[in-house]
JSON list of C-alpha atoms in Angstrom, two decimals:
[
{"chain": "A", "resi": 1, "resn": "UNK", "atom": "CA", "xyz": [81.24, 69.83, 111.84]},
{"chain": "A", "resi": 2, "resn": "UNK", "atom": "CA", "xyz": [81.19, 72.93, 114.02]},
{"chain": "A", "resi": 3, "resn": "UNK", "atom": "CA", "xyz": [84.14, 75.29, 113.66]},
{"chain": "A", "resi": 4, "resn": "UNK", "atom": "CA", "xyz": [83.98, 78.05, 116.27]},
{"chain": "A", "resi": 5, "resn": "UNK", "atom": "CA", "xyz": [87.67, 78.96, 116.32]},
{"chain": "A", "resi": 6, "resn": "UNK", "atom": "CA", "xyz": [88.79, 82.49, 115.58]},
{"chain": "A", "resi": 7, "resn": "UNK", "atom": "CA", "xyz": [91.04, 83.03, 112.54]},
{"chain": "A", "resi": 8, "resn": "UNK", "atom": "CA", "xyz": [94.74, 83.57, 113.12]},
{"chain": "A", "resi": 9, "resn": "UNK", "atom": "CA", "xyz": [94.76, 86.78, 111.07]},
{"chain": "A", "resi": 10, "resn": "UNK", "atom": "CA", "xyz": [92.03, 89.25, 110.36]},
{"chain": "A", "resi": 11, "resn": "UNK", "atom": "CA", "xyz": [91.11, 89.93, 106.76]},
{"chain": "A", "resi": 12, "resn": "UNK", "atom": "CA", "xyz": [92.77, 93.35, 106.96]},
{"chain": "A", "resi": 13, "resn": "UNK", "atom": "CA", "xyz": [96.05, 91.87, 108.25]},
{"chain": "A", "resi": 14, "resn": "UNK", "atom": "CA", "xyz": [96.03, 89.22, 105.52]},
{"chain": "A", "resi": 15, "resn": "UNK", "atom": "CA", "xyz": [95.53, 91.88, 102.84]},
{"chain": "A", "resi": 16, "resn": "UNK", "atom": "CA", "xyz": [98.29, 94.07, 104.29]},
{"chain": "A", "resi": 17, "resn": "UNK", "atom": "CA", "xyz": [100.76, 91.16, 104.37]},
{"chain": "A", "resi": 18, "resn": "UNK", "atom": "CA", "xyz": [99.78, 90.00, 100.88]},
{"chain": "A", "resi": 19, "resn": "UNK", "atom": "CA", "xyz": [100.30, 93.47, 99.41]},
{"chain": "A", "resi": 20, "resn": "UNK", "atom": "CA", "xyz": [103.60, 93.77, 101.28]},
{"chain": "A", "resi": 21, "resn": "UNK", "atom": "CA", "xyz": [104.65, 90.43, 99.81]},
{"chain": "A", "resi": 22, "resn": "UNK", "atom": "CA", "xyz": [103.81, 91.61, 96.31]},
{"chain": "A", "resi": 23, "resn": "UNK", "atom": "CA", "xyz": [105.89, 94.76, 96.83]},
{"chain": "A", "resi": 24, "resn": "UNK", "atom": "CA", "xyz": [108.80, 92.65, 98.12]},
{"chain": "A", "resi": 25, "resn": "UNK", "atom": "CA", "xyz": [108.62, 90.24, 95.18]},
{"chain": "A", "resi": 26, "resn": "UNK", "atom": "CA", "xyz": [108.51, 93.18, 92.79]},
{"chain": "A", "resi": 27, "resn": "UNK", "atom": "CA", "xyz": [111.61, 94.66, 94.39]},
{"chain": "A", "resi": 28, "resn": "UNK", "atom": "CA", "xyz": [113.45, 91.35, 94.13]},
{"chain": "A", "resi": 29, "resn": "UNK", "atom": "CA", "xyz": [112.59, 91.02, 90.45]},
{"chain": "A", "resi": 30, "resn": "UNK", "atom": "CA", "xyz": [113.55, 94.59, 89.61]},
{"chain": "A", "resi": 31, "resn": "UNK", "atom": "CA", "xyz": [116.83, 94.23, 91.50]},
{"chain": "A", "resi": 32, "resn": "UNK", "atom": "CA", "xyz": [117.69, 91.01, 89.70]},
{"chain": "A", "resi": 33, "resn": "UNK", "atom": "CA", "xyz": [116.66, 92.53, 86.38]},
{"chain": "A", "resi": 34, "resn": "UNK", "atom": "CA", "xyz": [118.99, 95.44, 87.09]},
{"chain": "A", "resi": 35, "resn": "UNK", "atom": "CA", "xyz": [121.97, 93.08, 87.15]},
{"chain": "A", "resi": 36, "resn": "UNK", "atom": "CA", "xyz": [122.58, 92.73, 90.88]},
{"chain": "A", "resi": 37, "resn": "UNK", "atom": "CA", "xyz": [123.14, 89.41, 92.59]},
{"chain": "A", "resi": 38, "resn": "UNK", "atom": "CA", "xyz": [120.62, 87.38, 94.56]},
{"chain": "A", "resi": 39, "resn": "UNK", "atom": "CA", "xyz": [122.00, 88.55, 97.91]},
{"chain": "A", "resi": 40, "resn": "UNK", "atom": "CA", "xyz": [121.35, 92.20, 97.08]},
{"chain": "A", "resi": 41, "resn": "UNK", "atom": "CA", "xyz": [117.95, 91.27, 95.64]},
{"chain": "A", "resi": 42, "resn": "UNK", "atom": "CA", "xyz": [116.90, 89.53, 98.87]},
{"chain": "A", "resi": 43, "resn": "UNK", "atom": "CA", "xyz": [118.02, 92.50, 100.95]},
{"chain": "A", "resi": 44, "resn": "UNK", "atom": "CA", "xyz": [116.08, 94.86, 98.71]},
{"chain": "A", "resi": 45, "resn": "UNK", "atom": "CA", "xyz": [113.03, 92.58, 98.78]},
{"chain": "A", "resi": 46, "resn": "UNK", "atom": "CA", "xyz": [113.05, 92.27, 102.55]},
{"chain": "A", "resi": 47, "resn": "UNK", "atom": "CA", "xyz": [113.36, 96.00, 102.98]},
{"chain": "A", "resi": 48, "resn": "UNK", "atom": "CA", "xyz": [110.60, 96.64, 100.46]},
{"chain": "A", "resi": 49, "resn": "UNK", "atom": "CA", "xyz": [108.37, 94.08, 102.21]},
{"chain": "A", "resi": 50, "resn": "UNK", "atom": "CA", "xyz": [108.81, 95.86, 105.54]},
{"chain": "A", "resi": 51, "resn": "UNK", "atom": "CA", "xyz": [108.18, 99.26, 104.00]},
{"chain": "A", "resi": 52, "resn": "UNK", "atom": "CA", "xyz": [105.19, 97.96, 102.07]},
{"chain": "A", "resi": 53, "resn": "UNK", "atom": "CA", "xyz": [103.62, 96.45, 105.18]},
{"chain": "A", "resi": 54, "resn": "UNK", "atom": "CA", "xyz": [104.13, 99.70, 107.08]},
{"chain": "A", "resi": 55, "resn": "UNK", "atom": "CA", "xyz": [102.69, 101.73, 104.20]},
{"chain": "A", "resi": 56, "resn": "UNK", "atom": "CA", "xyz": [99.63, 99.54, 103.66]},
{"chain": "A", "resi": 57, "resn": "UNK", "atom": "CA", "xyz": [99.04, 99.28, 107.41]},
{"chain": "A", "resi": 58, "resn": "UNK", "atom": "CA", "xyz": [98.83, 103.07, 107.49]},
{"chain": "A", "resi": 59, "resn": "UNK", "atom": "CA", "xyz": [96.77, 103.46, 104.31]},
{"chain": "A", "resi": 60, "resn": "UNK", "atom": "CA", "xyz": [94.28, 100.64, 104.86]},
{"chain": "A", "resi": 61, "resn": "UNK", "atom": "CA", "xyz": [92.88, 101.76, 108.14]}
]
């Protein structure tokens, strides 16, 4: 079977998003561990994900 389609994401983009996801999950866990509720943890995780993606996009260039 011949597969000549291009991937949806480049390897670099996949690594940047994966690392951003790990940062976001870490922020959620630390926020929950600190005694805050799930709503605050999700806000912290989303913000950390965005910051992590921006950081790793800049660093992995």
